[in-house]
PDB file of C-alpha atoms in Angstrom:
ATOM      1  CA  UNK S 186     174.413-124.321 316.741  1.00  0.00           C
ATOM      2  CA  UNK S 187     175.289-128.305 315.802  1.00  0.00           C
ATOM      3  CA  UNK S 188     178.140-130.047 316.922  1.00  0.00           C
ATOM      4  CA  UNK S 189     177.517-132.501 314.866  1.00  0.00           C
ATOM      5  CA  UNK S 190     177.789-129.917 311.923  1.00  0.00           C
ATOM      6  CA  UNK S 191     180.842-128.122 313.529  1.00  0.00           C
ATOM      7  CA  UNK S 192     184.656-129.789 311.511  1.00  0.00           C
ATOM      8  CA  UNK S 193     186.282-132.667 313.461  1.00  0.00           C
ATOM      9  CA  UNK S 194     189.404-130.695 314.172  1.00  0.00           C
ATOM     10  CA  UNK S 195     187.256-127.926 315.834  1.00  0.00           C
ATOM     11  CA  UNK S 196     185.466-129.764 318.131  1.00  0.00           C
ATOM     12  CA  UNK S 197     187.741-129.523 320.645  1.00  0.00           C
ATOM     13  CA  UNK S 198     188.642-126.083 320.526  1.00  0.00           C
ATOM     14  CA  UNK S 199     183.995-124.918 320.608  1.00  0.00           C
ATOM     15  CA  UNK S 200     184.129-127.816 323.519  1.00  0.00           C
ATOM     16  CA  UNK S 201     187.003-126.805 325.424  1.00  0.00           C
ATOM     17  CA  UNK S 202     186.717-122.671 324.493  1.00  0.00           C
ATOM     18  CA  UNK S 203     183.613-121.578 322.833  1.00  0.00           C
ATOM     19  CA  UNK S 204     181.667-123.205 325.119  1.00  0.00           C
ATOM     20  CA  UNK S 205     183.750-121.827 328.377  1.00  0.00           C
ATOM     21  CA  UNK S 206     184.520-118.637 327.122  1.00  0.00           C
ATOM     22  CA  UNK S 207     180.318-118.609 326.155  1.00  0.00           C
ATOM     23  CA  UNK S 208     180.070-118.933 329.739  1.00  0.00           C
ATOM     24  CA  UNK S 209     182.145-116.583 330.703  1.00  0.00           C
ATOM     25  CA  UNK S 210     180.977-113.229 328.754  1.00  0.00           C
ATOM     26  CA  UNK S 211     177.277-114.445 330.198  1.00  0.00           C
ATOM     27  CA  UNK S 212     178.089-114.757 333.500  1.00  0.00           C
ATOM     28  CA  UNK S 213     180.889-110.681 332.711  1.00  0.00           C
ATOM     29  CA  UNK S 214     177.092-109.315 331.703  1.00  0.00           C
ATOM     30  CA  UNK S 215     175.088-110.581 334.249  1.00  0.00           C
ATOM     31  CA  UNK S 216     177.675-109.517 336.166  1.00  0.00           C
ATOM     32  CA  UNK S 217     178.138-106.038 334.856  1.00  0.00           C
ATOM     33  CA  UNK S 218     174.213-105.516 334.703  1.00  0.00           C
ATOM     34  CA  UNK S 219     175.494-103.931 331.871  1.00  0.00           C
ATOM     35  CA  UNK S 220     176.999-105.130 328.494  1.00  0.00           C
ATOM     36  CA  UNK S 221     180.350-106.887 328.648  1.00  0.00           C
ATOM     37  CA  UNK S 222     183.204-105.589 326.074  1.00  0.00           C
ATOM     38  CA  UNK S 223     185.551-108.561 325.844  1.00  0.00           C
ATOM     39  CA  UNK S 224     189.200-108.941 324.129  1.00  0.00           C
ATOM     40  CA  UNK S 225     190.371-111.915 322.699  1.00  0.00           C
ATOM     41  CA  UNK S 226     194.185-111.524 322.057  1.00  0.00           C
ATOM     42  CA  UNK S 227     195.565-115.017 319.853  1.00  0.00           C
ATOM     43  CA  UNK S 228     198.474-114.776 317.413  1.00  0.00           C
ATOM     44  CA  UNK S 229     198.249-114.820 314.364  1.00  0.00           C
ATOM     45  CA  UNK S 230     197.496-118.295 313.004  1.00  0.00           C
ATOM     46  CA  UNK S 231     195.492-119.535 316.552  1.00  0.00           C
ATOM     47  CA  UNK S 232     192.221-119.295 315.383  1.00  0.00           C
ATOM     48  CA  UNK S 233     191.261-116.501 317.811  1.00  0.00           C
ATOM     49  CA  UNK S 234     188.071-114.892 314.163  1.00  0.00           C
ATOM     50  CA  UNK S 235     186.911-118.690 313.942  1.00  0.00           C
ATOM     51  CA  UNK S 236     186.472-119.154 318.312  1.00  0.00           C
ATOM     52  CA  UNK S 237     185.350-115.366 318.224  1.00  0.00           C
ATOM     53  CA  UNK S 238     182.486-116.424 315.643  1.00  0.00           C
ATOM     54  CA  UNK S 239     181.486-119.209 317.117  1.00  0.00           C
ATOM     55  CA  UNK S 240     181.168-117.953 320.192  1.00  0.00           C
ATOM     56  CA  UNK S 241     179.118-115.108 318.626  1.00  0.00           C
ATOM     57  CA  UNK S 242     176.734-117.357 318.279  1.00  0.00           C
ATOM     58  CA  UNK S 243     176.370-119.763 321.296  1.00  0.00           C
ATOM     59  CA  UNK S 244     175.685-116.338 323.630  1.00  0.00           C
ATOM     60  CA  UNK S 245     173.199-115.650 320.900  1.00  0.00           C
ATOM     61  CA  UNK S 246     171.845-118.934 320.538  1.00  0.00           C
ATOM     62  CA  UNK S 247     170.946-118.216 324.567  1.00  0.00           C
ATOM     63  CA  UNK S 248     169.021-115.285 324.083  1.00  0.00           C
ATOM     64  CA  UNK S 249     172.021-112.138 324.427  1.00  0.00           C
ATOM     65  CA  UNK S 250     172.725-110.072 321.400  1.00  0.00           C
ATOM     66  CA  UNK S 251     176.677-110.497 320.976  1.00  0.00           C
ATOM     67  CA  UNK S 252     178.455-109.210 318.215  1.00  0.00           C
ATOM     68  CA  UNK S 253     182.536-110.147 317.056  1.00  0.00           C
ATOM     69  CA  UNK S 254     185.014-107.434 315.415  1.00  0.00           C
ATOM     70  CA  UNK S 255     188.418-108.106 314.018  1.00  0.00           C
ATOM     71  CA  UNK S 256     190.853-105.362 315.355  1.00  0.00           C
ATOM     72  CA  UNK S 257     192.093-106.006 311.747  1.00  0.00           C
ATOM     73  CA  UNK S 258     189.165-104.420 310.054  1.00  0.00           C
ATOM     74  CA  UNK S 259     190.651-101.862 311.025  1.00  0.00           C
ATOM     75  CA  UNK S 260     193.916-101.126 309.083  1.00  0.00           C
ATOM     76  CA  UNK S 261     194.283 -98.529 306.872  1.00  0.00           C
ATOM     77  CA  UNK S 262     193.987 -98.344 303.904  1.00  0.00           C
ATOM     78  CA  UNK S 263     196.720 -98.360 300.950  1.00  0.00           C
ATOM     79  CA  UNK S 264     197.013 -94.221 300.443  1.00  0.00           C
ATOM     80  CA  UNK S 265     197.099 -93.288 304.448  1.00  0.00           C
ATOM     81  CA  UNK S 266     199.698 -96.450 305.012  1.00  0.00           C
ATOM     82  CA  UNK S 267     201.830 -94.970 301.867  1.00  0.00           C
ATOM     83  CA  UNK S 268     201.716 -91.920 304.014  1.00  0.00           C
ATOM     84  CA  UNK S 269     202.751 -92.797 306.876  1.00  0.00           C
ATOM     85  CA  UNK S 270     205.707 -94.874 305.613  1.00  0.00           C
ATOM     86  CA  UNK S 271     206.829 -91.475 303.266  1.00  0.00           C
ATOM     87  CA  UNK S 272     206.329 -89.916 306.378  1.00  0.00           C
ATOM     88  CA  UNK S 273     207.466 -91.533 309.571  1.00  0.00           C
ATOM     89  CA  UNK S 274     209.015 -94.770 308.562  1.00  0.00           C
ATOM     90  CA  UNK S 275     209.425 -96.836 304.849  1.00  0.00           C
ATOM     91  CA  UNK S 276     208.034-100.788 307.409  1.00  0.00           C
ATOM     92  CA  UNK S 277     204.752 -98.842 308.174  1.00  0.00           C
ATOM     93  CA  UNK S 278     203.775 -99.022 304.131  1.00  0.00           C
ATOM     94  CA  UNK S 279     202.930-103.068 305.816  1.00  0.00           C
ATOM     95  CA  UNK S 280     199.699-103.412 307.497  1.00  0.00           C
ATOM     96  CA  UNK S 281     199.707-104.929 310.478  1.00  0.00           C
ATOM     97  CA  UNK S 282     201.956-103.640 313.374  1.00  0.00           C
ATOM     98  CA  UNK S 283     200.747-101.150 315.934  1.00  0.00           C
ATOM     99  CA  UNK S 284     200.630 -97.634 313.824  1.00  0.00           C
ATOM    100  CA  UNK S 285     198.751 -99.376 311.068  1.00  0.00           C
ATOM    101  CA  UNK S 286     194.992 -99.187 312.333  1.00  0.00           C
ATOM    102  CA  UNK S 287     192.209 -96.121 312.594  1.00  0.00           C
ATOM    103  CA  UNK S 288     192.152 -96.472 316.040  1.00  0.00           C
ATOM    104  CA  UNK S 289     189.040 -93.709 316.773  1.00  0.00           C
ATOM    105  CA  UNK S 290     187.685 -95.039 314.187  1.00  0.00           C
ATOM    106  CA  UNK S 291     187.757 -98.970 316.493  1.00  0.00           C
ATOM    107  CA  UNK S 292     187.046 -96.373 318.967  1.00  0.00           C
ATOM    108  CA  UNK S 293     184.068 -95.126 317.966  1.00  0.00           C
ATOM    109  CA  UNK S 294     182.365 -98.464 317.113  1.00  0.00           C
ATOM    110  CA  UNK S 295     182.475 -99.918 320.044  1.00  0.00           C
ATOM    111  CA  UNK S 296     181.354 -97.177 322.117  1.00  0.00           C
ATOM    112  CA  UNK S 297     178.530 -97.166 319.136  1.00  0.00           C
ATOM    113  CA  UNK S 298     177.660-101.078 319.446  1.00  0.00           C
ATOM    114  CA  UNK S 299     176.884-101.238 323.654  1.00  0.00           C
ATOM    115  CA  UNK S 300     174.021 -98.533 322.731  1.00  0.00           C
ATOM    116  CA  UNK S 301     170.773 -98.408 321.012  1.00  0.00           C
ATOM    117  CA  UNK S 302     170.613 -98.026 317.418  1.00  0.00           C
ATOM    118  CA  UNK S 303     172.173 -99.107 314.218  1.00  0.00           C
ATOM    119  CA  UNK S 304     175.788 -99.439 314.265  1.00  0.00           C
ATOM    120  CA  UNK S 305     178.074-100.064 310.605  1.00  0.00           C
ATOM    121  CA  UNK S 306     180.819-101.834 310.864  1.00  0.00           C
ATOM    122  CA  UNK S 307     183.969-102.136 308.004  1.00  0.00           C
ATOM    123  CA  UNK S 308     185.722-104.535 307.124  1.00  0.00           C
ATOM    124  CA  UNK S 309     189.005-104.826 305.141  1.00  0.00           C
ATOM    125  CA  UNK S 310     189.263-107.016 302.359  1.00  0.00           C
ATOM    126  CA  UNK S 311     193.085-107.848 302.395  1.00  0.00           C
ATOM    127  CA  UNK S 312     193.460-109.868 298.739  1.00  0.00           C
ATOM    128  CA  UNK S 313     193.243-106.000 297.513  1.00  0.00           C
ATOM    129  CA  UNK S 314     194.881-104.370 300.633  1.00  0.00           C
ATOM    130  CA  UNK S 315     191.755-102.357 301.498  1.00  0.00           C
ATOM    131  CA  UNK S 316     189.150-100.992 303.796  1.00  0.00           C
ATOM    132  CA  UNK S 317     185.921-102.297 302.035  1.00  0.00           C
ATOM    133  CA  UNK S 318     183.511 -99.705 300.804  1.00  0.00           C
ATOM    134  CA  UNK S 319     180.667 -98.945 303.439  1.00  0.00           C
ATOM    135  CA  UNK S 320     177.881-100.578 301.441  1.00  0.00           C
ATOM    136  CA  UNK S 321     179.920-103.411 302.269  1.00  0.00           C
ATOM    137  CA  UNK S 322     179.903-102.947 305.752  1.00  0.00           C
ATOM    138  CA  UNK S 323     177.923-105.167 308.091  1.00  0.00           C
ATOM    139  CA  UNK S 324     175.523-103.659 309.801  1.00  0.00           C
ATOM    140  CA  UNK S 325     174.747-104.473 313.854  1.00  0.00           C
ATOM    141  CA  UNK S 326     171.555-102.824 315.711  1.00  0.00           C
ATOM    142  CA  UNK S 327     172.685-102.604 319.218  1.00  0.00           C
ATOM    143  CA  UNK S 328     172.669-102.048 322.415  1.00  0.00           C
ATOM    144  CA  UNK S 329     174.550-105.204 322.550  1.00  0.00           C
ATOM    145  CA  UNK S 330     175.128-107.604 325.672  1.00  0.00           C
ATOM    146  CA  UNK S 331     178.572-108.783 324.814  1.00  0.00           C
ATOM    147  CA  UNK S 332     181.154-107.368 322.326  1.00  0.00           C
ATOM    148  CA  UNK S 333     184.506-109.458 321.670  1.00  0.00           C
ATOM    149  CA  UNK S 334     187.351-107.731 320.117  1.00  0.00           C
ATOM    150  CA  UNK S 335     189.929-109.957 319.044  1.00  0.00           C
ATOM    151  CA  UNK S 336     193.209-109.428 317.226  1.00  0.00           C
ATOM    152  CA  UNK S 337     196.764-110.064 317.566  1.00  0.00           C
ATOM    153  CA  UNK S 338     197.640-107.940 319.702  1.00  0.00           C
ATOM    154  CA  UNK S 339     194.661-107.587 321.708  1.00  0.00           C
ATOM    155  CA  UNK S 340     195.228-105.964 324.725  1.00  0.00           C
ATOM    156  CA  UNK S 341     199.016-105.893 324.351  1.00  0.00           C
ATOM    157  CA  UNK S 342     201.554-103.645 326.388  1.00  0.00           C
ATOM    158  CA  UNK S 343     204.418-101.318 325.162  1.00  0.00           C
ATOM    159  CA  UNK S 344     207.514-102.718 325.851  1.00  0.00           C
ATOM    160  CA  UNK S 345     209.667-101.212 328.664  1.00  0.00           C
ATOM    161  CA  UNK S 346     212.028 -98.755 326.016  1.00  0.00           C
ATOM    162  CA  UNK S 347     215.602-100.366 327.021  1.00  0.00           C
ATOM    163  CA  UNK S 348     213.947-103.997 325.422  1.00  0.00           C
ATOM    164  CA  UNK S 349     213.457-102.307 322.277  1.00  0.00           C
ATOM    165  CA  UNK S 350     217.848-101.028 321.673  1.00  0.00           C
ATOM    166  CA  UNK S 351     218.521-105.106 320.293  1.00  0.00           C
ATOM    167  CA  UNK S 352     217.559-106.004 317.067  1.00  0.00           C
ATOM    168  CA  UNK S 353     215.143-109.183 317.548  1.00  0.00           C
ATOM    169  CA  UNK S 354     215.529-110.134 313.296  1.00  0.00           C
ATOM    170  CA  UNK S 355     217.140-109.264 310.757  1.00  0.00           C
ATOM    171  CA  UNK S 356     214.482-107.410 309.317  1.00  0.00           C
ATOM    172  CA  UNK S 357     215.187-104.944 312.362  1.00  0.00           C
ATOM    173  CA  UNK S 358     218.938-104.952 311.266  1.00  0.00           C
ATOM    174  CA  UNK S 359     218.693-104.391 307.737  1.00  0.00           C
ATOM    175  CA  UNK S 360     215.772-101.852 307.766  1.00  0.00           C
ATOM    176  CA  UNK S 361     215.484-100.349 311.386  1.00  0.00           C
ATOM    177  CA  UNK S 362     218.818-100.133 312.476  1.00  0.00           C
ATOM    178  CA  UNK S 363     218.338 -96.931 314.001  1.00  0.00           C
ATOM    179  CA  UNK S 364     215.221 -98.304 316.220  1.00  0.00           C
ATOM    180  CA  UNK S 365     212.762 -94.968 314.220  1.00  0.00           C
ATOM    181  CA  UNK S 366     209.868 -97.945 313.247  1.00  0.00           C
ATOM    182  CA  UNK S 367     209.780-100.322 316.050  1.00  0.00           C
ATOM    183  CA  UNK S 368     210.114 -97.085 318.573  1.00  0.00           C
ATOM    184  CA  UNK S 369     206.517 -95.443 317.089  1.00  0.00           C
ATOM    185  CA  UNK S 370     204.887 -98.863 316.992  1.00  0.00           C
ATOM    186  CA  UNK S 371     205.771 -99.184 320.591  1.00  0.00           C
ATOM    187  CA  UNK S 372     204.502 -94.992 321.354  1.00  0.00           C
ATOM    188  CA  UNK S 373     201.002 -95.563 318.924  1.00  0.00           C
ATOM    189  CA  UNK S 374     200.871 -98.779 321.082  1.00  0.00           C
ATOM    190  CA  UNK S 375     200.938 -96.293 324.775  1.00  0.00           C
ATOM    191  CA  UNK S 376     198.837 -94.411 323.363  1.00  0.00           C
ATOM    192  CA  UNK S 377     195.966 -94.660 320.904  1.00  0.00           C
ATOM    193  CA  UNK S 378     195.409 -98.260 321.039  1.00  0.00           C
ATOM    194  CA  UNK S 379     195.468 -97.883 324.904  1.00  0.00           C
ATOM    195  CA  UNK S 380     192.850 -95.858 324.832  1.00  0.00           C
ATOM    196  CA  UNK S 381     191.149 -98.535 322.599  1.00  0.00           C
ATOM    197  CA  UNK S 382     192.040-101.708 325.360  1.00  0.00           C
ATOM    198  CA  UNK S 383     190.528 -99.364 327.994  1.00  0.00           C
ATOM    199  CA  UNK S 384     187.589-100.167 326.711  1.00  0.00           C
ATOM    200  CA  UNK S 385     187.706-103.881 327.582  1.00  0.00           C
ATOM    201  CA  UNK S 386     186.369-105.065 330.478  1.00  0.00           C
ATOM    202  CA  UNK S 387     188.290-108.516 330.326  1.00  0.00           C
ATOM    203  CA  UNK S 388     190.991-110.025 328.229  1.00  0.00           C
ATOM    204  CA  UNK S 389     190.985-113.507 327.611  1.00  0.00           C
ATOM    205  CA  UNK S 390     194.278-115.247 326.046  1.00  0.00           C
ATOM    206  CA  UNK S 391     194.954-117.871 322.992  1.00  0.00           C
ATOM    207  CA  UNK S 392     198.265-118.483 324.489  1.00  0.00           C
ATOM    208  CA  UNK S 393     200.763-120.470 321.406  1.00  0.00           C
ATOM    209  CA  UNK S 394     203.285-122.490 323.080  1.00  0.00           C
ATOM    210  CA  UNK S 395     206.093-119.893 320.443  1.00  0.00           C
ATOM    211  CA  UNK S 396     207.111-117.375 318.330  1.00  0.00           C
ATOM    212  CA  UNK S 397     208.369-120.136 315.631  1.00  0.00           C
ATOM    213  CA  UNK S 398     204.617-122.339 316.281  1.00  0.00           C
ATOM    214  CA  UNK S 399     202.967-119.163 315.053  1.00  0.00           C
ATOM    215  CA  UNK S 400     205.842-118.125 311.995  1.00  0.00           C
ATOM    216  CA  UNK S 401     204.356-121.913 311.619  1.00  0.00           C
ATOM    217  CA  UNK S 402     200.540-121.117 311.501  1.00  0.00           C
ATOM    218  CA  UNK S 403     201.287-118.594 309.560  1.00  0.00           C
ATOM    219  CA  UNK S 404     202.819-120.929 306.530  1.00  0.00           C
ATOM    220  CA  UNK S 405     200.043-123.153 306.911  1.00  0.00           C
ATOM    221  CA  UNK S 406     197.447-119.913 305.736  1.00  0.00           C
ATOM    222  CA  UNK S 407     200.178-119.486 302.957  1.00  0.00           C
ATOM    223  CA  UNK S 408     200.244-123.053 301.996  1.00  0.00           C
ATOM    224  CA  UNK S 409     196.668-123.290 301.368  1.00  0.00           C
ATOM    225  CA  UNK S 410     195.964-120.224 300.081  1.00  0.00           C
ATOM    226  CA  UNK S 411     197.891-120.342 297.271  1.00  0.00           C
ATOM    227  CA  UNK S 412     196.249-124.060 296.862  1.00  0.00           C
ATOM    228  CA  UNK S 413     193.303-122.471 296.352  1.00  0.00           C
ATOM    229  CA  UNK S 414     193.252-118.995 294.640  1.00  0.00           C
ATOM    230  CA  UNK S 415     196.960-119.457 293.390  1.00  0.00           C
ATOM    231  CA  UNK S 416     198.148-116.439 295.217  1.00  0.00           C
ATOM    232  CA  UNK S 417     199.768-116.555 298.685  1.00  0.00           C
ATOM    233  CA  UNK S 418     203.340-115.984 299.697  1.00  0.00           C
ATOM    234  CA  UNK S 419     206.163-118.383 299.111  1.00  0.00           C
ATOM    235  CA  UNK S 420     208.124-120.108 302.704  1.00  0.00           C
ATOM    236  CA  UNK S 421     210.778-116.932 302.581  1.00  0.00           C
ATOM    237  CA  UNK S 422     207.995-114.012 302.542  1.00  0.00           C
ATOM    238  CA  UNK S 423     206.340-115.595 305.432  1.00  0.00           C
ATOM    239  CA  UNK S 424     209.418-115.546 307.410  1.00  0.00           C
ATOM    240  CA  UNK S 425     210.248-111.688 306.148  1.00  0.00           C
ATOM    241  CA  UNK S 426     206.224-111.014 307.439  1.00  0.00           C
ATOM    242  CA  UNK S 427     206.309-112.138 310.458  1.00  0.00           C
ATOM    243  CA  UNK S 428     209.292-110.197 311.902  1.00  0.00           C
ATOM    244  CA  UNK S 429     206.366-107.253 312.124  1.00  0.00           C
ATOM    245  CA  UNK S 430     204.751-109.014 314.636  1.00  0.00           C
ATOM    246  CA  UNK S 431     208.150-110.739 315.960  1.00  0.00           C
ATOM    247  CA  UNK S 432     208.566-108.409 318.924  1.00  0.00           C
ATOM    248  CA  UNK S 433     205.356-107.240 319.787  1.00  0.00           C
ATOM    249  CA  UNK S 434     204.236-111.248 319.778  1.00  0.00           C
ATOM    250  CA  UNK S 435     207.168-112.280 321.478  1.00  0.00           C
ATOM    251  CA  UNK S 436     206.711-109.860 323.712  1.00  0.00           C
ATOM    252  CA  UNK S 437     202.690-110.561 324.715  1.00  0.00           C
ATOM    253  CA  UNK S 438     203.888-114.352 325.316  1.00  0.00           C
ATOM    254  CA  UNK S 439     205.999-113.086 328.105  1.00  0.00           C
ATOM    255  CA  UNK S 440     203.385-110.908 329.487  1.00  0.00           C
ATOM    256  CA  UNK S 441     200.312-110.809 328.894  1.00  0.00           C
ATOM    257  CA  UNK S 442     199.547-114.624 331.149  1.00  0.00           C
ATOM    258  CA  UNK S 443     199.691-113.437 334.153  1.00  0.00           C
ATOM    259  CA  UNK S 444     197.639-110.391 334.019  1.00  0.00           C
ATOM    260  CA  UNK S 445     194.552-111.687 331.781  1.00  0.00           C
ATOM    261  CA  UNK S 446     191.630-112.249 333.347  1.00  0.00           C
ATOM    262  CA  UNK S 447     192.042-116.277 331.275  1.00  0.00           C
ATOM    263  CA  UNK S 448     194.457-117.889 329.545  1.00  0.00           C
ATOM    264  CA  UNK S 449     193.799-120.732 327.086  1.00  0.00           C
ATOM    265  CA  UNK S 450     197.136-123.067 326.006  1.00  0.00           C
ATOM    266  CA  UNK S 451     197.473-124.394 323.127  1.00  0.00           C
ATOM    267  CA  UNK S 452     199.752-126.555 321.564  1.00  0.00           C
ATOM    268  CA  UNK S 453     201.261-126.933 318.465  1.00  0.00           C
ATOM    269  CA  UNK S 454     198.248-127.990 315.999  1.00  0.00           C
ATOM    270  CA  UNK S 455     196.462-124.877 317.319  1.00  0.00           C
ATOM    271  CA  UNK S 456     193.839-128.095 320.214  1.00  0.00           C
ATOM    272  CA  UNK S 457     193.632-126.379 323.276  1.00  0.00           C
ATOM    273  CA  UNK S 458     195.851-128.097 326.690  1.00  0.00           C
ATOM    274  CA  UNK S 459     193.514-129.410 329.019  1.00  0.00           C
ATOM    275  CA  UNK S 460     194.950-130.628 331.868  1.00  0.00           C
TER     276      UNK S 460
END
């Protein structure tokens, strides 16, 4: 990967995050003497997908067979979420929170990529809000030396139940006053998602300055999408949408830094904070 081809805005992140992360992955792979499965947690808009892809490219340049997988690629389709919305709570219609991923499929993929043979890697089309047809999936030839699983809630733990009682935002107050949705999300995080996250050998965190900054990052993403395609959420719609993620994002920012294997603080411009 030629550094001179990198966007100027990404060069600091490349030098201060991607290179050190690739070095750590190399060390972990050597120390384990087996494939290293690394979780990369970063809030919405933190740049985690770009960082994961660049790190994989560095590992490939170093001669390792590496792959980045996004938890977003395992979202349930609209029909499955509509069933959850009808049977459990209407907020499950919106993809994103724990309970809206096919965790069993994610576990299967994580197990298969470290073995020999070809593994189909699912994809999700956010424009259509549906999983890609299998003919459009990526294919990975194993065994992987390093697997990076990236996502906004990767490695998250369930909240203590007493923390679920107060409403954090208007969405919870108006649509989840009985706490059915947040309780089920928390249960999913404590059960099926831990089966996935327990497969990780190491956890890396891109630490956002605050949830308010995360909200701004998502608004920037949607503004760019509107510029490029003519479609995208308004600022009011973004404000409402990120409330689905607020509880877990705040909890991650509070508790994950104490236990992650490597924490990289980011500033409001998504740049690594280097001391």
